[in-house]
CSV table of C-alpha atoms in Angstrom, one decimal:
chain,number,residue,atom,x,y,z
A,1,GLY,CA,-2.9,2.2,-34.6
A,2,GLU,CA,1.0,1.9,-35.5
A,3,PHE,CA,2.1,5.5,-33.5
A,4,THR,CA,0.1,3.9,-30.1
A,5,GLU,CA,1.2,0.7,-30.5
A,6,GLY,CA,4.9,2.5,-30.6
A,7,ILE,CA,4.3,4.0,-27.7
A,8,MET,CA,3.6,1.2,-26.0
A,9,LYS,CA,7.1,-1.2,-26.7
A,10,ALA,CA,8.5,2.6,-26.0
A,11,GLY,CA,7.0,3.1,-22.9
A,12,GLN,CA,7.9,-1.0,-21.7
A,13,GLU,CA,11.7,-0.6,-22.1
A,14,ILE,CA,11.8,2.5,-20.1
A,15,LEU,CA,10.3,1.2,-17.7
A,16,LEU,CA,11.7,-1.8,-17.2
A,17,LYS,CA,15.1,0.1,-17.1
A,18,THR,CA,13.8,1.9,-13.6
A,19,THR,CA,15.0,-1.1,-11.7
A,20,GLN,CA,18.3,0.9,-12.4
A,21,MET,CA,16.8,4.1,-12.0
A,22,LEU,CA,17.0,5.0,-7.6
A,23,PRO,CA,18.9,3.2,-5.4
A,24,GLN,CA,15.6,2.3,-3.6
A,25,LEU,CA,14.1,0.5,-6.6
A,26,LYS,CA,17.7,-0.9,-7.4
A,27,GLU,CA,17.6,-3.0,-3.9
A,28,ALA,CA,14.4,-4.3,-4.4
A,29,GLY,CA,14.2,-4.8,-7.8
A,30,VAL,CA,11.1,-3.2,-8.1
A,31,VAL,CA,10.6,-1.0,-11.8
A,32,ASP,CA,8.8,2.4,-10.5
A,33,ALA,CA,5.2,1.3,-9.5
A,34,GLY,CA,4.0,5.5,-10.6
A,35,GLY,CA,5.7,4.5,-14.0
A,36,LYS,CA,4.1,1.3,-14.9
A,37,GLY,CA,0.2,2.8,-14.3
A,38,LEU,CA,0.9,5.1,-16.3
A,39,LEU,CA,1.5,2.4,-19.2
A,40,ILE,CA,-1.4,0.7,-17.6
A,41,PHE,CA,-3.8,3.6,-18.1
A,42,LEU,CA,-2.7,4.3,-21.7
A,43,GLU,CA,-3.2,0.9,-23.1
A,44,ALA,CA,-6.8,1.4,-20.7
A,45,ALA,CA,-6.9,5.0,-23.0
A,46,ALA,CA,-5.6,2.5,-26.6
A,47,GLN,CA,-8.2,-0.4,-25.6
A,48,GLY,CA,-11.0,2.8,-25.1
A,49,VAL,CA,-10.6,3.3,-28.9
A,50,TYR,CA,-9.9,-0.4,-29.8
A,51,LYS,CA,-14.4,-0.6,-29.2
A,52,THR,CA,-14.1,1.3,-31.7
A,53,GLY,CA,-12.7,-0.9,-34.0
A,54,GLU,CA,-9.9,2.0,-34.5
A,55,VAL,CA,-6.1,0.3,-32.5
A,56,SER,CA,-6.3,-3.8,-31.6
A,57,LEU,CA,-3.8,-4.1,-29.3
A,58,ARG,CA,-4.2,-7.8,-28.0
A,59,GLU,CA,-5.4,-10.3,-31.2
A,60,ILE,CA,-8.3,-12.2,-29.1
A,61,SER,CA,-9.4,-15.6,-30.9
A,62,ALA,CA,-12.7,-16.8,-32.2
A,63,GLY,CA,-13.6,-19.4,-29.6
A,64,ARG,CA,-10.1,-20.9,-28.5
A,65,SER,CA,-8.3,-18.9,-25.4
A,66,PRO,CA,-5.1,-17.2,-25.2
A,67,ASP,CA,-3.2,-20.2,-24.7
A,68,GLY,CA,-5.0,-21.5,-28.3
A,69,GLN,CA,-7.1,-24.1,-26.5
A,70,ALA,CA,-10.5,-24.7,-28.1
A,71,VAL,CA,-12.6,-23.8,-25.3
A,72,THR,CA,-16.1,-25.3,-24.8
A,73,THR,CA,-19.1,-25.0,-22.5
A,74,ALA,CA,-19.8,-26.5,-18.9
A,75,ASP,CA,-22.8,-29.2,-19.0
A,76,PHE,CA,-24.4,-27.9,-15.9
A,77,ALA,CA,-27.5,-30.3,-16.8
A,78,ARG,CA,-25.1,-33.2,-16.3
A,79,LEU,CA,-25.2,-31.8,-12.8
A,80,ALA,CA,-26.9,-34.2,-10.8
A,81,THR,CA,-28.6,-33.7,-7.0
A,82,SER,CA,-27.2,-37.1,-6.0
A,83,ASP,CA,-24.0,-35.2,-5.9
A,84,ILE,CA,-26.3,-32.7,-3.5
A,85,LYS,CA,-24.6,-34.8,0.1
A,86,PHE,CA,-26.2,-33.1,2.6
A,87,ALA,CA,-28.5,-30.9,1.4
A,88,TYR,CA,-30.2,-28.2,4.3
A,89,CYS,CA,-27.6,-25.3,4.2
A,90,THR,CA,-28.5,-24.3,8.1
A,91,GLU,CA,-27.3,-21.0,9.5
A,92,PHE,CA,-28.2,-18.9,12.6
A,93,PHE,CA,-26.6,-17.8,15.9
A,94,ILE,CA,-26.7,-19.4,19.8
A,95,ASN,CA,-27.2,-16.2,22.7
A,96,LEU,CA,-25.5,-18.1,25.4
A,97,ASN,CA,-27.4,-18.2,28.1
A,98,ALA,CA,-23.7,-18.3,30.7
A,99,PRO,CA,-20.6,-16.1,28.4
A,100,GLU,CA,-18.1,-18.5,30.4
A,101,ALA,CA,-19.5,-21.9,28.1
A,102,LEU,CA,-18.0,-19.6,25.0
A,103,GLU,CA,-15.5,-22.4,24.7
A,104,LYS,CA,-17.2,-25.0,25.6
A,105,SER,CA,-20.2,-24.6,23.4
A,106,GLU,CA,-17.9,-23.8,20.8
A,107,HIS,CA,-15.9,-27.7,20.7
A,108,GLY,CA,-19.1,-29.7,22.0
A,109,LEU,CA,-20.6,-28.1,18.3
A,110,LYS,CA,-18.5,-29.2,16.4
A,111,LEU,CA,-17.7,-32.7,16.9
A,112,PHE,CA,-21.9,-33.2,16.8
A,113,LEU,CA,-20.8,-31.1,13.8
A,114,ASP,CA,-18.6,-33.8,12.8
A,115,ASN,CA,-20.8,-36.6,12.5
A,116,ILE,CA,-24.0,-34.6,10.4
A,117,GLY,CA,-22.8,-33.3,8.1
A,118,ASP,CA,-20.1,-30.5,6.4
A,119,SER,CA,-19.2,-26.9,5.6
A,120,ILE,CA,-18.6,-26.1,9.3
A,121,VAL,CA,-18.4,-22.6,10.6
A,122,VAL,CA,-18.3,-22.5,14.7
A,123,VAL,CA,-16.6,-19.6,15.6
A,124,GLY,CA,-17.5,-17.6,19.1
A,125,ASP,CA,-17.1,-14.0,19.5
A,126,ASP,CA,-17.9,-13.3,23.8
A,127,ASP,CA,-21.3,-14.8,24.4
A,128,ILE,CA,-22.8,-15.4,21.2
A,129,ILE,CA,-22.5,-17.9,18.5
A,130,LYS,CA,-22.5,-17.7,14.8
A,131,VAL,CA,-23.0,-21.2,13.5
A,132,HIS,CA,-23.1,-22.8,9.4
A,133,VAL,CA,-22.9,-26.5,8.6
A,134,HIS,CA,-24.4,-29.2,5.4
A,135,THR,CA,-26.2,-31.0,7.3
A,136,ASN,CA,-29.9,-34.0,5.9
A,137,HIS,CA,-31.0,-33.2,9.7
A,138,PRO,CA,-32.1,-29.6,10.1
A,139,GLY,CA,-33.6,-29.8,12.4
A,140,ASP,CA,-30.9,-32.4,15.1
A,141,VAL,CA,-28.9,-29.1,15.1
A,142,LEU,CA,-31.0,-26.6,15.8
A,143,GLU,CA,-31.8,-28.5,19.0
A,144,LYS,CA,-28.0,-29.3,19.5
A,145,ALA,CA,-27.9,-25.5,20.1
A,146,MET,CA,-31.0,-25.1,22.0
A,147,THR,CA,-29.1,-27.7,24.8
A,148,TYR,CA,-26.3,-24.1,24.5
A,149,GLY,CA,-28.4,-21.1,25.0
A,150,PHE,CA,-31.3,-19.2,22.6
A,151,LEU,CA,-31.5,-18.6,18.6
A,152,SER,CA,-31.6,-15.9,16.6
A,153,ASN,CA,-31.8,-14.9,13.1
A,154,LEU,CA,-32.4,-18.6,11.6
A,155,LYS,CA,-31.5,-19.5,8.1
A,156,ILE,CA,-32.3,-22.5,7.1
A,157,GLU,CA,-32.3,-23.2,2.3
A,158,ASN,CA,-32.5,-26.3,0.1
A,159,MET,CA,-29.7,-26.5,-2.3
A,160,LYS,CA,-31.3,-29.3,-3.7
A,161,LEU,CA,-34.0,-27.5,-5.1
A,162,GLN,CA,-32.3,-24.1,-5.8
A,163,HIS,CA,-30.0,-26.9,-8.1
A,164,THR,CA,-33.5,-27.0,-9.6
A,165,ASN,CA,-35.1,-24.7,-9.7
A,166,LEU,CA,-31.0,-22.8,-11.4
A,167,ILE,CA,-31.0,-26.3,-13.8
A,168,GLU,CA,-34.5,-25.7,-14.3
A,169,GLY,CA,-34.2,-21.5,-15.3
A,170,ASP,CA,-32.6,-19.6,-17.5
A,171,ALA,CA,-29.7,-19.6,-14.8
A,172,PHE,CA,-27.3,-20.5,-17.2
A,173,LYS,CA,-26.1,-18.7,-20.1
A,174,THR,CA,-23.9,-20.5,-23.1
A,175,VAL,CA,-20.0,-19.0,-23.3
A,176,ALA,CA,-19.6,-16.2,-25.8
A,177,ALA,CA,-18.5,-17.7,-29.0
A,178,SER,CA,-15.5,-15.2,-28.1
A,179,VAL,CA,-13.0,-15.7,-25.3
A,180,VAL,CA,-12.1,-12.7,-23.9
A,181,SER,CA,-9.7,-11.9,-21.2
A,182,PRO,CA,-9.9,-12.1,-17.6
A,183,ASP,CA,-7.8,-8.9,-18.5
A,184,THR,CA,-10.2,-7.1,-21.1
A,185,ALA,CA,-13.6,-8.4,-20.2
A,186,PRO,CA,-15.8,-5.6,-19.2
A,187,VAL,CA,-16.3,-5.5,-15.1
A,188,GLY,CA,-18.4,-7.6,-13.7
A,189,SER,CA,-18.7,-10.3,-16.4
A,190,PRO,CA,-17.8,-14.0,-15.8
A,191,PHE,CA,-14.6,-13.6,-18.2
A,192,SER,CA,-13.4,-10.7,-16.0
A,193,SER,CA,-10.6,-10.6,-13.4
A,194,ALA,CA,-12.5,-9.7,-10.7
A,195,TYR,CA,-16.1,-12.2,-11.3
A,196,SER,CA,-16.7,-14.4,-8.6
A,197,ASP,CA,-20.5,-16.9,-9.1
A,198,ALA,CA,-22.0,-14.3,-6.4
A,199,ASP,CA,-22.3,-11.4,-8.4
A,200,ALA,CA,-25.1,-13.0,-10.4
A,201,PRO,CA,-27.3,-10.8,-10.2
A,202,VAL,CA,-29.8,-11.8,-7.4
A,203,LYS,CA,-33.7,-13.0,-6.8
A,204,ALA,CA,-35.9,-10.2,-5.4
A,205,GLU,CA,-36.4,-9.7,-1.8
A,206,PRO,CA,-36.9,-7.3,1.7
A,207,PRO,CA,-33.7,-5.8,0.8
A,208,LYS,CA,-31.3,-6.5,4.8
A,209,GLU,CA,-30.3,-3.4,6.5
A,210,ALA,CA,-26.9,-3.6,5.5
A,211,GLY,CA,-25.8,-5.9,2.9
A,212,ILE,CA,-21.6,-6.9,2.8
A,213,VAL,CA,-18.9,-6.9,0.0
A,214,ALA,CA,-16.2,-8.8,0.8
A,215,VAL,CA,-12.3,-9.3,-1.3
A,216,ALA,CA,-11.3,-13.0,-0.9
A,217,MET,CA,-8.2,-14.3,-2.2
A,218,GLY,CA,-8.1,-18.1,-3.5
A,219,GLU,CA,-11.6,-20.0,-3.9
A,220,GLY,CA,-11.7,-21.1,0.7
A,221,MET,CA,-11.1,-17.9,1.5
A,222,ALA,CA,-13.8,-16.9,-0.4
A,223,LYS,CA,-16.6,-19.7,0.2
A,224,LEU,CA,-15.7,-19.3,4.4
A,225,PHE,CA,-16.8,-15.3,3.8
A,226,LYS,CA,-19.4,-16.3,1.6
A,227,ASP,CA,-20.3,-18.9,5.0
A,228,LEU,CA,-20.3,-16.2,7.4
A,229,GLY,CA,-23.3,-14.7,5.5
A,230,ALA,CA,-21.0,-12.2,3.1
A,231,ASP,CA,-23.8,-10.9,0.6
A,232,ALA,CA,-21.6,-10.1,-2.2
A,233,VAL,CA,-16.8,-11.4,-2.6
A,234,ILE,CA,-14.5,-10.6,-4.6
A,235,GLU,CA,-11.5,-12.2,-5.6
A,236,GLY,CA,-8.2,-10.9,-5.7
A,237,GLY,CA,-5.9,-10.0,-4.2
A,238,GLN,CA,-2.0,-8.9,-3.3
A,239,THR,CA,-1.5,-8.8,-7.3
A,240,MET,CA,-4.9,-9.1,-8.8
A,241,ASN,CA,-6.2,-6.7,-6.8
A,242,PRO,CA,-10.2,-4.9,-7.4
A,243,SER,CA,-10.9,-1.0,-8.6
A,244,THR,CA,-13.1,1.3,-6.7
A,245,GLU,CA,-15.2,-0.2,-10.6
A,246,ASP,CA,-14.9,-3.1,-8.5
A,247,PHE,CA,-16.4,-2.3,-5.7
A,248,LEU,CA,-19.4,-0.3,-6.7
A,249,ASP,CA,-20.1,-2.8,-9.6
A,250,ALA,CA,-20.5,-5.1,-6.5
A,251,ILE,CA,-22.3,-2.1,-4.4
A,252,GLY,CA,-25.0,-2.1,-7.0
A,253,LYS,CA,-26.2,-5.7,-7.6
A,254,LEU,CA,-26.6,-4.9,-3.9
A,255,THR,CA,-30.7,-5.3,-2.4
A,256,ALA,CA,-29.7,-4.1,1.5
A,257,LYS,CA,-30.6,-0.5,2.7
A,258,SER,CA,-26.7,-0.3,3.5
A,259,ILE,CA,-24.1,-1.7,1.9
A,260,ILE,CA,-20.6,-2.4,4.8
A,261,LEU,CA,-16.9,-3.2,2.3
A,262,LEU,CA,-14.8,-5.0,3.8
A,263,PRO,CA,-10.8,-5.0,1.2
A,264,ASN,CA,-9.5,-7.5,3.3
A,265,ASN,CA,-6.5,-5.8,2.4
A,266,LYS,CA,-4.2,-2.5,2.8
A,267,ASN,CA,-3.9,-1.8,-0.8
A,268,VAL,CA,-7.1,-2.1,-2.2
A,269,ILE,CA,-8.7,-0.1,1.3
A,270,LEU,CA,-8.1,3.2,-0.5
A,271,ALA,CA,-9.8,1.8,-3.7
A,272,ALA,CA,-13.2,0.8,-1.5
A,273,GLN,CA,-13.1,4.0,0.2
A,274,GLN,CA,-13.4,6.4,-3.5
A,275,ALA,CA,-15.9,3.1,-3.8
A,276,ALA,CA,-18.2,4.4,-0.3
A,277,LYS,CA,-18.0,8.1,-1.4
A,278,LEU,CA,-18.9,7.5,-4.9
A,279,TYR,CA,-21.6,5.6,-3.8
A,280,LYS,CA,-24.7,7.8,-3.2
A,281,GLU,CA,-27.8,5.5,-4.0
A,282,LYS,CA,-26.8,4.3,-0.2
A,283,THR,CA,-25.3,4.9,2.4
A,284,VAL,CA,-21.9,2.3,1.8
A,285,TYR,CA,-19.3,1.7,5.5
A,286,THR,CA,-16.2,1.1,5.1
A,287,ILE,CA,-13.5,-1.4,7.0
A,288,PRO,CA,-10.4,-0.9,6.9
A,289,SER,CA,-9.7,-4.9,7.5
A,290,ARG,CA,-5.3,-4.6,6.1
A,291,THR,CA,-6.0,-9.4,6.1
A,292,MET,CA,-8.0,-11.4,5.4
A,293,PRO,CA,-8.2,-13.5,9.0
A,294,GLU,CA,-9.2,-9.2,9.8
A,295,GLY,CA,-11.9,-9.3,7.9
A,296,PHE,CA,-13.4,-12.8,9.0
A,297,ALA,CA,-12.9,-10.7,12.5
A,298,ALA,CA,-15.2,-8.7,10.9
A,299,MET,CA,-17.5,-11.0,10.1
A,300,ILE,CA,-18.0,-13.0,14.3
A,301,ASN,CA,-19.6,-9.0,14.7
A,302,TYR,CA,-21.2,-9.2,11.9
A,303,LEU,CA,-24.7,-8.4,14.0
A,304,SER,CA,-27.8,-7.6,11.3
A,305,VAL,CA,-30.4,-7.1,14.8
A,306,LEU,CA,-27.9,-4.7,15.4
A,307,PRO,CA,-28.2,-0.4,14.4
A,308,VAL,CA,-26.5,-0.3,11.4
A,309,GLU,CA,-23.8,2.5,13.0
A,310,GLU,CA,-23.0,-0.1,15.6
A,311,MET,CA,-22.2,-2.6,14.0
A,312,THR,CA,-19.7,-1.5,11.5
A,313,GLN,CA,-18.2,0.5,14.9
A,314,ASN,CA,-17.8,-3.9,16.3
A,315,MET,CA,-16.9,-5.2,13.0
A,316,THR,CA,-13.6,-2.0,13.3
A,317,GLU,CA,-12.3,-2.3,16.6
A,318,ALA,CA,-12.7,-6.2,16.0
A,319,VAL,CA,-10.0,-5.9,12.5
A,320,ASN,CA,-7.7,-4.8,15.9
A,321,GLU,CA,-7.7,-7.8,17.5
A,322,VAL,CA,-6.1,-10.2,16.0
A,323,LYS,CA,-2.9,-11.3,14.5
A,324,THR,CA,-1.9,-12.0,11.3
A,325,GLY,CA,0.8,-14.4,9.9
A,326,GLN,CA,2.2,-14.9,6.9
A,327,ILE,CA,4.7,-17.5,4.9
A,328,THR,CA,5.7,-17.4,1.1
A,329,LEU,CA,7.8,-17.2,-1.2
A,330,ALA,CA,11.4,-14.3,-2.1
A,331,VAL,CA,11.3,-14.0,-5.9
A,332,ARG,CA,14.2,-12.2,-6.5
A,333,ASP,CA,17.4,-11.9,-4.3
A,334,THR,CA,17.6,-8.3,-2.1
A,335,VAL,CA,18.4,-7.0,1.3
A,336,LEU,CA,15.3,-6.1,3.4
A,337,ASN,CA,14.9,-4.0,6.9
A,338,GLY,CA,19.3,-5.9,6.9
A,339,LYS,CA,18.0,-8.9,6.1
A,340,THR,CA,19.6,-10.0,3.2
A,341,ILE,CA,16.9,-12.6,1.2
A,342,LYS,CA,18.0,-15.0,-2.1
A,343,GLN,CA,15.2,-16.4,-3.8
A,344,GLY,CA,13.2,-18.9,-3.6
A,345,ASP,CA,13.7,-17.9,1.3
A,346,ILE,CA,11.2,-19.0,2.8
A,347,LEU,CA,10.3,-15.3,4.3
A,348,CYS,CA,7.8,-15.2,7.9
A,349,MET,CA,6.4,-12.1,8.4
A,350,GLU,CA,3.3,-10.8,10.6
A,351,SER,CA,1.9,-9.0,9.6
A,352,ASP,CA,3.9,-6.9,7.1
A,353,ASP,CA,7.5,-7.2,8.7
A,354,ILE,CA,9.5,-9.9,7.7
A,355,LYS,CA,10.7,-11.5,11.4
A,356,ILE,CA,11.9,-15.1,10.0
A,357,VAL,CA,13.8,-16.0,7.2
A,358,SER,CA,13.6,-20.0,6.4
A,359,GLU,CA,15.2,-22.7,4.7
A,360,ASP,CA,12.6,-24.7,5.3
A,361,MET,CA,8.6,-23.4,4.8
A,362,GLU,CA,7.9,-25.9,8.0
A,363,ASP,CA,10.0,-24.7,11.1
A,364,GLY,CA,9.6,-21.5,9.7
A,365,ALA,CA,5.8,-21.5,10.2
A,366,VAL,CA,5.8,-23.6,13.5
A,367,GLU,CA,9.0,-20.8,15.0
A,368,LEU,CA,6.4,-17.7,13.7
A,369,LEU,CA,3.1,-19.2,14.9
A,370,GLU,CA,5.3,-19.5,18.3
A,371,GLY,CA,6.1,-16.3,18.5
A,372,MET,CA,3.3,-14.6,17.3
A,373,THR,CA,1.4,-16.6,20.6
A,374,THR,CA,1.4,-14.4,24.1
A,375,GLU,CA,-0.8,-15.7,27.5
A,376,GLY,CA,-3.4,-14.4,26.1
A,377,SER,CA,-3.4,-16.2,22.9
A,378,GLU,CA,-6.9,-18.5,22.6
A,379,MET,CA,-7.2,-19.6,18.9
A,380,VAL,CA,-5.2,-20.4,15.8
A,381,THR,CA,-6.9,-20.8,12.7
A,382,ILE,CA,-4.1,-21.9,10.0
A,383,TYR,CA,-5.3,-21.5,6.1
A,384,TYR,CA,-3.8,-22.8,4.0
A,385,GLY,CA,-2.9,-22.5,-0.1
A,386,ALA,CA,-3.0,-23.3,-3.4
A,387,ASP,CA,0.8,-24.7,-3.0
A,388,VAL,CA,0.9,-27.2,-0.1
A,389,THR,CA,-1.4,-29.8,0.9
A,390,GLU,CA,-4.2,-30.3,4.6
A,391,ASP,CA,-1.3,-33.4,5.4
A,392,ASP,CA,1.8,-30.4,5.3
A,393,ALA,CA,-0.6,-28.1,7.3
A,394,ALA,CA,-1.1,-30.8,10.4
A,395,ARG,CA,2.0,-31.3,10.8
A,396,ILE,CA,2.0,-27.5,10.8
A,397,LYS,CA,-0.9,-27.8,13.3
A,398,ASN,CA,0.7,-31.0,15.3
A,399,ARG,CA,3.4,-29.7,16.6
A,400,LEU,CA,2.5,-26.3,17.5
A,401,ILE,CA,-0.1,-28.3,19.2
A,402,ALA,CA,3.1,-29.8,22.0
A,403,GLN,CA,4.3,-26.6,22.1
A,404,LYS,CA,1.1,-24.6,22.7
A,405,PRO,CA,-1.1,-27.5,24.9
A,406,GLU,CA,-3.0,-24.2,26.2
A,407,VAL,CA,-4.2,-22.8,22.2
A,408,GLU,CA,-6.9,-25.0,20.2
A,409,VAL,CA,-6.1,-24.7,16.6
A,410,GLU,CA,-8.0,-25.0,13.4
A,411,LEU,CA,-7.1,-25.8,9.0
A,412,HIS,CA,-9.1,-24.4,6.6
A,413,ASN,CA,-7.9,-24.9,3.0
A,414,GLY,CA,-8.0,-22.0,1.6
A,415,GLY,CA,-6.4,-22.0,-1.6
A,416,GLN,CA,-4.7,-18.6,-1.7
A,417,PRO,CA,-1.6,-18.5,-4.3
A,418,LEU,CA,1.0,-16.0,-3.5
A,419,TYR,CA,1.0,-17.0,0.5
A,420,HIS,CA,1.0,-20.9,1.5
A,421,TYR,CA,0.5,-20.4,4.5
A,422,ILE,CA,-2.2,-17.0,5.8
A,423,PHE,CA,-2.6,-17.7,10.7
A,424,SER,CA,-4.8,-15.8,12.1
A,425,VAL,CA,-3.4,-16.2,16.3
A,426,GLU,CA,-7.3,-14.3,18.1
């Protein structure tokens, strides 16, 4: 045990020194990725030994979190159905009578749905609109929608009834007495960093032709993917990338005949592709979505009435029709692509390219969006993160509308960490 721990400590010391070993690492101020990967591999091997009682690299205190705070069990029984404001989760597609009616239909539906519900998603592509809303009057929603075209793929669920069944059934379990770190918990457990509530076992039902597993960063982003029809969402991102095993675990929980993976991060595509190769029981497709906006574009083209091969082709083509912008802060002084960057500078990126280094987040965001919107741009979506408010995002929206009045702009609470804003331009 002491020998293994000594190796880990020595390896950590060497890893920190790699920052000075290569000019590229020194310029970026980062450690060697391969060296860090080797340490993670060694630690995982040691953890495997630990489970047999021989080595312990992490101290886990029963009943306490890593920061020493006592852990209690959430009392789900106290959640009353009266807390659910709108009872019916309503989803469907509108097949438009005329493709030119798309813009008018989207705008009219949003105004109507704002008055009778929440959790509204109205997204269109060519001659189809996908609608999701929580409301107490699903019949009124369907009547309004039928004025624009015929409906398909209808699904209406009573969320109050679902809530009652969960409370009275065996859906919630007591938190284990010993607290497990998210980094060491088994993949798929409630304590795992890759776990989300969509990972819970699904009820037996007729299998779908194709199920969707999407990666999302932030609670709001995860909810949007679910609202658009994702069957499982793996929480991940730049600082918590899901592994091949995470994908395999999520795939195994779905009953669909085929599975479609949306990695939504360029660093996760390889893990998704590897999972697709390893899973032999079903055909698994990987859509090479590099960002969450690309994933949303793919989801709009997720039409279960189409053959799976045709649907995945449409989804793949859709990811190339979206521009993605991101706003984040520099964490260190460095020089990248000839730009001198200081810690705390605001980095405004299109895809992976730093377009603007700004001292003001709002000014930088507006300048980036003005450059991303061209003559053919129709829609800009602003996903604001955990570190900014809706009012902050609304100011960016209003300034962009003043500069580009022909472009429709939407706001969504993505809740993502690390990136203050993620933009989608279509």
